PDB file of C-alpha atoms in Angstrom:
ATOM      1  CA  MET A 660     -16.172  13.686   0.355  1.00 42.00           C
ATOM      2  CA  SER A 661     -13.666  14.835  -2.231  1.00 46.00           C
ATOM      3  CA  GLY A 662     -14.973  14.794  -5.759  1.00 51.00           C
ATOM      4  CA  PHE A 663     -13.577  12.442  -8.368  1.00 56.00           C
ATOM      5  CA  ALA A 664     -13.597  15.309 -10.843  1.00 54.00           C
ATOM      6  CA  ASP A 665     -11.100  17.207  -8.695  1.00 62.00           C
ATOM      7  CA  ILE A 666      -8.427  14.492  -8.955  1.00 69.00           C
ATOM      8  CA  SER A 667      -5.279  15.703 -10.687  1.00 72.00           C
ATOM      9  CA  LEU A 668      -2.855  13.719 -12.848  1.00 77.00           C
ATOM     10  CA  LEU A 669      -0.258  13.906 -10.061  1.00 82.00           C
ATOM     11  CA  GLN A 670      -2.738  12.388  -7.617  1.00 77.00           C
ATOM     12  CA  LEU A 671      -3.562   9.604 -10.059  1.00 82.00           C
ATOM     13  CA  LEU A 672       0.162   8.858 -10.376  1.00 86.00           C
ATOM     14  CA  LEU A 673       0.373   8.745  -6.578  1.00 85.00           C
ATOM     15  CA  VAL A 674      -2.475   6.213  -6.456  1.00 84.00           C
ATOM     16  CA  ALA A 675      -0.765   4.124  -9.151  1.00 85.00           C
ATOM     17  CA  GLY A 676       2.561   4.234  -7.310  1.00 85.00           C
ATOM     18  CA  VAL A 677       1.023   3.146  -4.003  1.00 83.00           C
ATOM     19  CA  ALA A 678      -0.908   0.379  -5.796  1.00 84.00           C
ATOM     20  CA  LEU A 679       2.315  -1.019  -7.231  1.00 82.00           C
ATOM     21  CA  PHE A 680       4.126  -0.719  -3.890  1.00 79.00           C
ATOM     22  CA  ALA A 681       1.226  -2.417  -2.079  1.00 76.00           C
ATOM     23  CA  ALA A 682       1.183  -5.247  -4.629  1.00 75.00           C
ATOM     24  CA  VAL A 683       4.903  -5.841  -4.112  1.00 74.00           C
ATOM     25  CA  LEU A 684       4.413  -5.904  -0.335  1.00 69.00           C
ATOM     26  CA  GLY A 685       1.520  -8.290  -0.835  1.00 65.00           C
ATOM     27  CA  GLY A 686       3.826 -10.598  -2.764  1.00 61.00           C
ATOM     28  CA  LEU A 687       6.263 -10.571   0.154  1.00 61.00           C
ATOM     29  CA  ALA A 688       4.084 -10.488   3.261  1.00 57.00           C
ATOM     30  CA  GLY A 689       0.913 -12.103   1.901  1.00 56.00           C
ATOM     31  CA  TYR A 690      -1.242  -9.004   2.339  1.00 60.00           C
ATOM     32  CA  GLY A 691      -0.891  -5.295   1.706  1.00 62.00           C
ATOM     33  CA  THR A 692      -3.148  -3.846  -0.971  1.00 68.00           C
ATOM     34  CA  GLY A 693      -6.288  -3.705   1.176  1.00 72.00           C
ATOM     35  CA  ALA A 694      -4.298  -2.244   4.058  1.00 70.00           C
ATOM     36  CA  LEU A 695      -2.317   0.405   2.201  1.00 74.00           C
ATOM     37  CA  MET A 696      -4.672   1.668  -0.512  1.00 81.00           C
ATOM     38  CA  PRO A 697      -7.151   3.322   1.911  1.00 81.00           C
ATOM     39  CA  LEU A 698      -4.298   5.492   3.208  1.00 77.00           C
ATOM     40  CA  VAL A 699      -4.035   7.252  -0.157  1.00 80.00           C
ATOM     41  CA  LEU A 700      -7.611   6.868  -1.418  1.00 83.00           C
ATOM     42  CA  VAL A 701      -9.517   8.235   1.589  1.00 80.00           C
ATOM     43  CA  PRO A 702      -7.849  11.692   1.555  1.00 80.00           C
ATOM     44  CA  LEU A 703      -8.498  11.983  -2.193  1.00 80.00           C
ATOM     45  CA  ILE A 704     -12.036  10.677  -2.634  1.00 81.00           C
ATOM     46  CA  GLY A 705     -13.416  10.076   0.861  1.00 79.00           C
ATOM     47  CA  ALA A 706     -14.019   6.776   2.649  1.00 75.00           C
ATOM     48  CA  GLY A 707     -17.310   5.872   0.985  1.00 78.00           C
ATOM     49  CA  PRO A 708     -16.055   4.443  -2.351  1.00 85.00           C
ATOM     50  CA  VAL A 709     -12.879   2.835  -0.948  1.00 84.00           C
ATOM     51  CA  VAL A 710     -14.134  -0.679  -0.166  1.00 85.00           C
ATOM     52  CA  PRO A 711     -15.952  -1.026  -3.545  1.00 89.00           C
ATOM     53  CA  ILE A 712     -12.826   0.186  -5.372  1.00 89.00           C
ATOM     54  CA  ILE A 713     -10.551  -2.278  -3.572  1.00 87.00           C
ATOM     55  CA  ALA A 714     -13.059  -5.117  -4.040  1.00 88.00           C
ATOM     56  CA  ILE A 715     -13.056  -4.593  -7.816  1.00 90.00           C
ATOM     57  CA  SER A 716      -9.301  -4.040  -8.133  1.00 87.00           C
ATOM     58  CA  SER A 717      -8.605  -7.169  -6.065  1.00 85.00           C
ATOM     59  CA  ILE A 718     -10.144  -9.232  -8.867  1.00 86.00           C
ATOM     60  CA  PHE A 719      -7.016  -8.459 -10.915  1.00 81.00           C
ATOM     61  CA  THR A 720      -4.465  -9.274  -8.220  1.00 75.00           C
ATOM     62  CA  ASN A 721      -6.244 -12.393  -7.009  1.00 78.00           C
ATOM     63  CA  LEU A 722      -6.903 -13.640 -10.539  1.00 80.00           C
ATOM     64  CA  SER A 723      -3.194 -13.504 -11.358  1.00 72.00           C
ATOM     65  CA  ARG A 724      -2.372 -15.405  -8.151  1.00 72.00           C
ATOM     66  CA  PHE A 725      -5.197 -17.845  -8.891  1.00 78.00           C
ATOM     67  CA  VAL A 726      -3.770 -18.643 -12.326  1.00 77.00           C
ATOM     68  CA  ALA A 727      -0.177 -18.860 -11.112  1.00 71.00           C
ATOM     69  CA  TYR A 728      -0.828 -21.056  -8.054  1.00 72.00           C
ATOM     70  CA  LEU A 729      -4.046 -22.929  -8.913  1.00 79.00           C
ATOM     71  CA  ARG A 730      -2.498 -26.392  -8.626  1.00 84.00           C
ATOM     72  CA  TYR A 731      -1.451 -25.632  -5.040  1.00 86.00           C
ATOM     73  CA  ALA A 732      -4.932 -24.570  -3.886  1.00 90.00           C
ATOM     74  CA  ASP A 733      -6.711 -26.618  -1.232  1.00 94.00           C
ATOM     75  CA  ARG A 734     -10.090 -26.629  -2.955  1.00 93.00           C
ATOM     76  CA  ARG A 735     -11.930 -28.393  -0.131  1.00 95.00           C
ATOM     77  CA  ARG A 736     -10.854 -25.780   2.433  1.00 96.00           C
ATOM     78  CA  ALA A 737     -11.614 -23.005  -0.063  1.00 96.00           C
ATOM     79  CA  LEU A 738     -15.166 -24.318  -0.526  1.00 97.00           C
ATOM     80  CA  ILE A 739     -15.653 -24.536   3.261  1.00 97.00           C
ATOM     81  CA  VAL A 740     -14.726 -20.883   3.706  1.00 97.00           C
ATOM     82  CA  ILE A 741     -16.705 -19.665   0.691  1.00 97.00           C
ATOM     83  CA  ALA A 742     -19.839 -21.552   1.763  1.00 97.00           C
ATOM     84  CA  ALA A 743     -19.582 -20.374   5.371  1.00 97.00           C
ATOM     85  CA  ALA A 744     -18.729 -16.762   4.534  1.00 96.00           C
ATOM     86  CA  ALA A 745     -21.019 -16.114   1.546  1.00 97.00           C
ATOM     87  CA  VAL A 746     -24.065 -14.824   3.424  1.00 97.00           C
ATOM     88  CA  THR A 747     -22.141 -12.851   6.044  1.00 96.00           C
ATOM     89  CA  THR A 748     -19.954 -11.283   3.342  1.00 96.00           C
ATOM     90  CA  ALA A 749     -23.103 -10.023   1.611  1.00 96.00           C
ATOM     91  CA  LEU A 750     -24.469  -8.740   4.935  1.00 96.00           C
ATOM     92  CA  GLY A 751     -21.204  -6.975   5.732  1.00 92.00           C
ATOM     93  CA  ALA A 752     -21.130  -5.350   2.294  1.00 93.00           C
ATOM     94  CA  TYR A 753     -24.736  -4.224   2.653  1.00 93.00           C
ATOM     95  CA  GLY A 754     -24.003  -2.764   6.077  1.00 92.00           C
ATOM     96  CA  TYR A 755     -21.116  -0.804   4.575  1.00 88.00           C
ATOM     97  CA  THR A 756     -23.399   0.785   1.980  1.00 87.00           C
ATOM     98  CA  ARG A 757     -25.546   2.157   4.826  1.00 88.00           C
ATOM     99  CA  LEU A 758     -22.659   4.010   6.452  1.00 80.00           C
ATOM    100  CA  THR A 759     -22.022   7.714   6.047  1.00 71.00           C
ATOM    101  CA  ASN A 760     -18.636   8.845   4.754  1.00 66.00           C
ATOM    102  CA  ALA A 761     -17.536   9.605   8.338  1.00 74.00           C
ATOM    103  CA  GLY A 762     -18.794   6.243   9.585  1.00 78.00           C
ATOM    104  CA  ALA A 763     -16.948   4.426   6.803  1.00 72.00           C
ATOM    105  CA  ALA A 764     -13.721   6.223   7.731  1.00 71.00           C
ATOM    106  CA  VAL A 765     -14.033   5.134  11.372  1.00 80.00           C
ATOM    107  CA  VAL A 766     -14.828   1.518  10.430  1.00 79.00           C
ATOM    108  CA  ILE A 767     -11.948   1.217   7.949  1.00 73.00           C
ATOM    109  CA  GLY A 768      -9.502   2.919  10.326  1.00 76.00           C
ATOM    110  CA  ALA A 769     -10.489   0.663  13.230  1.00 82.00           C
ATOM    111  CA  MET A 770     -10.075  -2.453  11.088  1.00 77.00           C
ATOM    112  CA  LEU A 771      -6.645  -1.391   9.851  1.00 72.00           C
ATOM    113  CA  ILE A 772      -5.368  -0.686  13.364  1.00 80.00           C
ATOM    114  CA  SER A 773      -6.770  -3.896  14.863  1.00 79.00           C
ATOM    115  CA  SER A 774      -5.324  -6.035  12.049  1.00 72.00           C
ATOM    116  CA  VAL A 775      -1.757  -5.441  13.287  1.00 74.00           C
ATOM    117  CA  PRO A 776      -2.054  -6.807  16.861  1.00 82.00           C
ATOM    118  CA  LEU A 777      -4.446  -9.521  15.610  1.00 74.00           C
ATOM    119  CA  ARG A 778      -1.876 -10.834  13.140  1.00 69.00           C
ATOM    120  CA  ARG A 779       0.884 -10.764  15.758  1.00 75.00           C
ATOM    121  CA  LEU A 780      -1.325 -12.454  18.376  1.00 77.00           C
ATOM    122  CA  LEU A 781      -2.350 -15.310  16.095  1.00 68.00           C
ATOM    123  CA  LYS A 782       1.221 -15.836  14.933  1.00 70.00           C
ATOM    124  CA  ARG A 783       2.590 -15.860  18.491  1.00 75.00           C
ATOM    125  CA  HIS A 784       0.102 -18.435  19.756  1.00 68.00           C
ATOM    126  CA  ASP A 785       0.343 -20.641  16.644  1.00 68.00           C
ATOM    127  CA  VAL A 786      -3.405 -21.340  16.784  1.00 69.00           C
ATOM    128  CA  ARG A 787      -4.522 -24.662  15.233  1.00 81.00           C
ATOM    129  CA  ILE A 788      -8.080 -25.493  14.159  1.00 86.00           C
ATOM    130  CA  GLY A 789      -9.945 -28.148  12.175  1.00 90.00           C
ATOM    131  CA  ASP A 790     -12.465 -27.840   9.352  1.00 92.00           C
ATOM    132  CA  THR A 791     -15.286 -27.039  11.806  1.00 94.00           C
ATOM    133  CA  GLY A 792     -13.262 -24.225  13.346  1.00 92.00           C
ATOM    134  CA  LEU A 793     -12.391 -22.990   9.867  1.00 94.00           C
ATOM    135  CA  GLY A 794     -16.065 -22.807   8.951  1.00 95.00           C
ATOM    136  CA  LEU A 795     -17.006 -20.997  12.161  1.00 94.00           C
ATOM    137  CA  GLY A 796     -14.133 -18.565  11.730  1.00 91.00           C
ATOM    138  CA  ALA A 797     -15.176 -17.971   8.131  1.00 95.00           C
ATOM    139  CA  VAL A 798     -18.650 -16.848   9.251  1.00 95.00           C
ATOM    140  CA  GLY A 799     -17.109 -14.013  11.271  1.00 91.00           C
ATOM    141  CA  TYR A 800     -14.539 -13.315   8.578  1.00 92.00           C
ATOM    142  CA  GLY A 801     -17.358 -12.798   6.071  1.00 94.00           C
ATOM    143  CA  VAL A 802     -18.823  -9.916   8.063  1.00 91.00           C
ATOM    144  CA  VAL A 803     -15.436  -8.225   8.328  1.00 86.00           C
ATOM    145  CA  VAL A 804     -14.320  -8.731   4.718  1.00 90.00           C
ATOM    146  CA  GLY A 805     -17.718  -7.623   3.415  1.00 90.00           C
ATOM    147  CA  GLY A 806     -17.682  -4.255   5.121  1.00 85.00           C
ATOM    148  CA  THR A 807     -14.045  -3.271   5.561  1.00 80.00           C
ATOM    149  CA  SER A 808     -10.663  -3.128   3.869  1.00 74.00           C
ATOM    150  CA  GLY A 809      -7.446  -4.706   5.120  1.00 67.00           C
ATOM    151  CA  SER A 810      -9.009  -7.883   6.530  1.00 73.00           C
ATOM    152  CA  GLY A 811      -6.827 -10.250   4.497  1.00 75.00           C
ATOM    153  CA  VAL A 812      -4.710 -11.028   7.556  1.00 73.00           C
ATOM    154  CA  ILE A 813      -7.697 -12.801   9.138  1.00 79.00           C
ATOM    155  CA  LEU A 814      -8.104 -15.177   6.196  1.00 84.00           C
ATOM    156  CA  LEU A 815      -4.376 -15.888   6.048  1.00 79.00           C
ATOM    157  CA  SER A 816      -4.388 -16.685   9.771  1.00 79.00           C
ATOM    158  CA  LEU A 817      -7.366 -19.040   9.396  1.00 86.00           C
ATOM    159  CA  LEU A 818      -5.727 -20.922   6.522  1.00 87.00           C
ATOM    160  CA  MET A 819      -2.435 -21.291   8.363  1.00 81.00           C
ATOM    161  CA  ALA A 820      -4.318 -22.439  11.475  1.00 85.00           C
ATOM    162  CA  VAL A 821      -5.674 -25.467   9.555  1.00 89.00           C
ATOM    163  CA  GLY A 822      -2.137 -26.371   8.522  1.00 85.00           C
ATOM    164  CA  LEU A 823      -1.728 -24.800   5.080  1.00 85.00           C
ATOM    165  CA  GLU A 824       1.718 -23.437   4.250  1.00 78.00           C
ATOM    166  CA  GLY A 825       3.571 -21.528   1.539  1.00 71.00           C
ATOM    167  CA  ALA A 826       2.065 -21.664  -1.935  1.00 73.00           C
ATOM    168  CA  ALA A 827      -1.022 -23.492  -0.642  1.00 83.00           C
ATOM    169  CA  VAL A 828      -1.909 -20.490   1.542  1.00 81.00           C
ATOM    170  CA  ILE A 829      -1.415 -18.016  -1.320  1.00 77.00           C
ATOM    171  CA  ALA A 830      -3.411 -20.139  -3.774  1.00 83.00           C
ATOM    172  CA  THR A 831      -6.301 -20.932  -1.424  1.00 90.00           C
ATOM    173  CA  ASP A 832      -6.468 -17.322  -0.280  1.00 87.00           C
ATOM    174  CA  ALA A 833      -6.697 -16.225  -3.925  1.00 85.00           C
ATOM    175  CA  VAL A 834      -9.596 -18.607  -4.663  1.00 91.00           C
ATOM    176  CA  ILE A 835     -11.546 -17.464  -1.589  1.00 94.00           C
ATOM    177  CA  SER A 836     -10.796 -13.780  -2.148  1.00 90.00           C
ATOM    178  CA  LEU A 837     -12.049 -13.985  -5.730  1.00 91.00           C
ATOM    179  CA  ALA A 838     -15.343 -15.411  -4.495  1.00 94.00           C
ATOM    180  CA  THR A 839     -15.820 -12.857  -1.704  1.00 94.00           C
ATOM    181  CA  SER A 840     -14.897 -10.018  -4.074  1.00 92.00           C
ATOM    182  CA  VAL A 841     -17.589 -11.127  -6.535  1.00 93.00           C
ATOM    183  CA  ILE A 842     -20.157 -11.241  -3.705  1.00 95.00           C
ATOM    184  CA  LYS A 843     -19.169  -7.770  -2.478  1.00 94.00           C
ATOM    185  CA  ILE A 844     -19.200  -6.270  -5.972  1.00 93.00           C
ATOM    186  CA  SER A 845     -22.666  -7.743  -6.584  1.00 94.00           C
ATOM    187  CA  VAL A 846     -24.017  -6.158  -3.395  1.00 94.00           C
ATOM    188  CA  PHE A 847     -22.331  -2.817  -4.108  1.00 92.00           C
ATOM    189  CA  GLY A 848     -23.684  -2.872  -7.658  1.00 90.00           C
ATOM    190  CA  LEU A 849     -27.240  -3.547  -6.487  1.00 91.00           C
ATOM    191  CA  ALA A 850     -26.887  -0.771  -3.912  1.00 89.00           C
ATOM    192  CA  GLY A 851     -25.819   1.687  -6.624  1.00 87.00           C
ATOM    193  CA  VAL A 852     -22.400   2.532  -5.178  1.00 84.00           C
ATOM    194  CA  VAL A 853     -20.452   1.284  -8.209  1.00 85.00           C
ATOM    195  CA  ASN A 854     -20.298   4.030 -10.824  1.00 85.00           C
ATOM    196  CA  ALA A 855     -17.955   4.932 -13.685  1.00 83.00           C
ATOM    197  CA  GLN A 856     -15.499   6.748 -11.412  1.00 81.00           C
ATOM    198  CA  VAL A 857     -15.296   3.825  -8.978  1.00 87.00           C
ATOM    199  CA  LEU A 858     -14.663   1.472 -11.893  1.00 88.00           C
ATOM    200  CA  ALA A 859     -11.978   3.776 -13.309  1.00 86.00           C
ATOM    201  CA  PHE A 860     -10.057   3.893 -10.022  1.00 86.00           C
ATOM    202  CA  ALA A 861     -10.432   0.140  -9.557  1.00 89.00           C
ATOM    203  CA  LEU A 862      -9.119  -0.575 -13.057  1.00 89.00           C
ATOM    204  CA  LEU A 863      -6.165   1.765 -12.538  1.00 87.00           C
ATOM    205  CA  ILE A 864      -5.188   0.060  -9.280  1.00 86.00           C
ATOM    206  CA  GLY A 865      -5.804  -3.436 -10.622  1.00 85.00           C
ATOM    207  CA  VAL A 866      -3.791  -3.030 -13.825  1.00 85.00           C
ATOM    208  CA  VAL A 867      -0.867  -1.302 -12.092  1.00 84.00           C
ATOM    209  CA  ALA A 868      -0.787  -3.972  -9.371  1.00 77.00           C
ATOM    210  CA  LEU A 869      -0.588  -6.906 -11.788  1.00 76.00           C
ATOM    211  CA  PRO A 870       3.254  -6.979 -12.043  1.00 76.00           C
ATOM    212  CA  GLY A 871       3.616  -6.581  -8.258  1.00 73.00           C
ATOM    213  CA  ALA A 872       3.978 -10.298  -7.572  1.00 62.00           C
ATOM    214  CA  PHE A 873       6.806 -10.562 -10.085  1.00 66.00           C
ATOM    215  CA  LEU A 874       8.614  -7.494  -8.741  1.00 72.00           C
ATOM    216  CA  ALA A 875       8.339  -8.976  -5.242  1.00 63.00           C
ATOM    217  CA  ARG A 876      10.742 -11.714  -6.298  1.00 57.00           C
ATOM    218  CA  ALA A 877      13.405  -9.135  -7.081  1.00 60.00           C
ATOM    219  CA  PHE A 878      13.005  -7.379  -3.716  1.00 63.00           C
ATOM    220  CA  VAL A 879      12.842 -10.498  -1.578  1.00 52.00           C
ATOM    221  CA  GLU A 880      16.557 -11.102  -2.009  1.00 52.00           C
ATOM    222  CA  ARG A 881      17.450  -7.554  -0.897  1.00 62.00           C
ATOM    223  CA  MET A 882      15.331  -7.043   2.208  1.00 59.00           C
ATOM    224  CA  PRO A 883      13.964  -9.545   4.755  1.00 64.00           C
ATOM    225  CA  VAL A 884      10.206 -10.019   4.776  1.00 59.00           C
ATOM    226  CA  HIS A 885       9.925  -9.026   8.444  1.00 67.00           C
ATOM    227  CA  ILE A 886      11.252  -5.548   7.624  1.00 68.00           C
ATOM    228  CA  HIS A 887       8.620  -5.097   4.924  1.00 58.00           C
ATOM    229  CA  THR A 888       5.991  -6.312   7.373  1.00 63.00           C
ATOM    230  CA  ALA A 889       7.178  -3.876  10.053  1.00 71.00           C
ATOM    231  CA  ILE A 890       7.001  -0.979   7.571  1.00 64.00           C
ATOM    232  CA  LEU A 891       3.491  -2.044   6.614  1.00 61.00           C
ATOM    233  CA  ASP A 892       2.413  -2.259  10.275  1.00 69.00           C
ATOM    234  CA  VAL A 893       3.605   1.281  11.015  1.00 72.00           C
ATOM    235  CA  ALA A 894       1.940   2.698   7.912  1.00 64.00           C
ATOM    236  CA  VAL A 895      -1.327   0.874   8.606  1.00 66.00           C
ATOM    237  CA  ILE A 896      -1.565   1.994  12.255  1.00 77.00           C
ATOM    238  CA  ALA A 897      -0.692   5.606  11.429  1.00 72.00           C
ATOM    239  CA  GLY A 898      -3.133   5.716   8.548  1.00 66.00           C
ATOM    240  CA  GLY A 899      -5.866   4.090  10.609  1.00 72.00           C
ATOM    241  CA  LEU A 900      -5.481   6.690  13.359  1.00 79.00           C
ATOM    242  CA  VAL A 901      -5.691   9.512  10.811  1.00 70.00           C
ATOM    243  CA  MET A 902      -8.857   8.013   9.302  1.00 68.00           C
ATOM    244  CA  ILE A 903     -10.554   7.544  12.674  1.00 79.00           C
ATOM    245  CA  SER A 904      -9.630  11.085  13.702  1.00 79.00           C
ATOM    246  CA  SER A 905     -11.027  12.475  10.440  1.00 68.00           C
ATOM    247  CA  GLY A 906     -14.218  10.446  10.757  1.00 70.00           C
ATOM    248  CA  LEU A 907     -14.811  11.508  14.372  1.00 79.00           C
ATOM    249  CA  ARG A 908     -14.321  15.166  13.438  1.00 75.00           C
ATOM    250  CA  GLN A 909     -16.993  14.813  10.748  1.00 67.00           C
ATOM    251  CA  LEU A 910     -19.360  13.121  13.197  1.00 70.00           C
ATOM    252  CA  SER A 911     -18.924  15.772  15.881  1.00 63.00           C
TER     253      SER A 911
END
């Protein structure tokens, strides 16, 4: 694992730039930060601290969305997901703390790669579920969100499958993501994986990402969302392959 102390100012600027870019993409496509940030963080600091860093930084991005869209949130559906996913989110986070750096790289890379075909598959089949299906799906989602990065597409797909659209999806996703982030941070804190350096990186990413949603409005008129999504898919798959390859080399 690369040491935090070895990070240069140029590398910090790179992290900040990617955080802003990911936040803008998130404002356009509905997800992005959790998928893109590992691509720049893992080579700099290793895979181990990545999920804790993104969990803490997501408090900033989700809090801003929560405040902006609160009146659109479907609170009943949000409570269903939070209640169903709470325990499995904690279990997933705990499982992540038991991984080696190489194991974490493989897990994150596999999740990033699988998120692309999963999103396309769910969108193509226009899956519809009720509250029971939402709760059952949330149980599995908890395991994934607790121990990986880039799993936001699963939650978005679940919310759209119960009939939520537009601002209601963004708002409800923000409420749920805030809750799961708090659970993950609590587990990571108890496990001792949240230190001053992790907090510093998380604060940098979170603060830089705050204006991303507003900048997204300026870009949305200049480039179709599907092009942004396609760019994100290519970057996520390529980065996931690099991470898996790196992790397997460390394991061998």
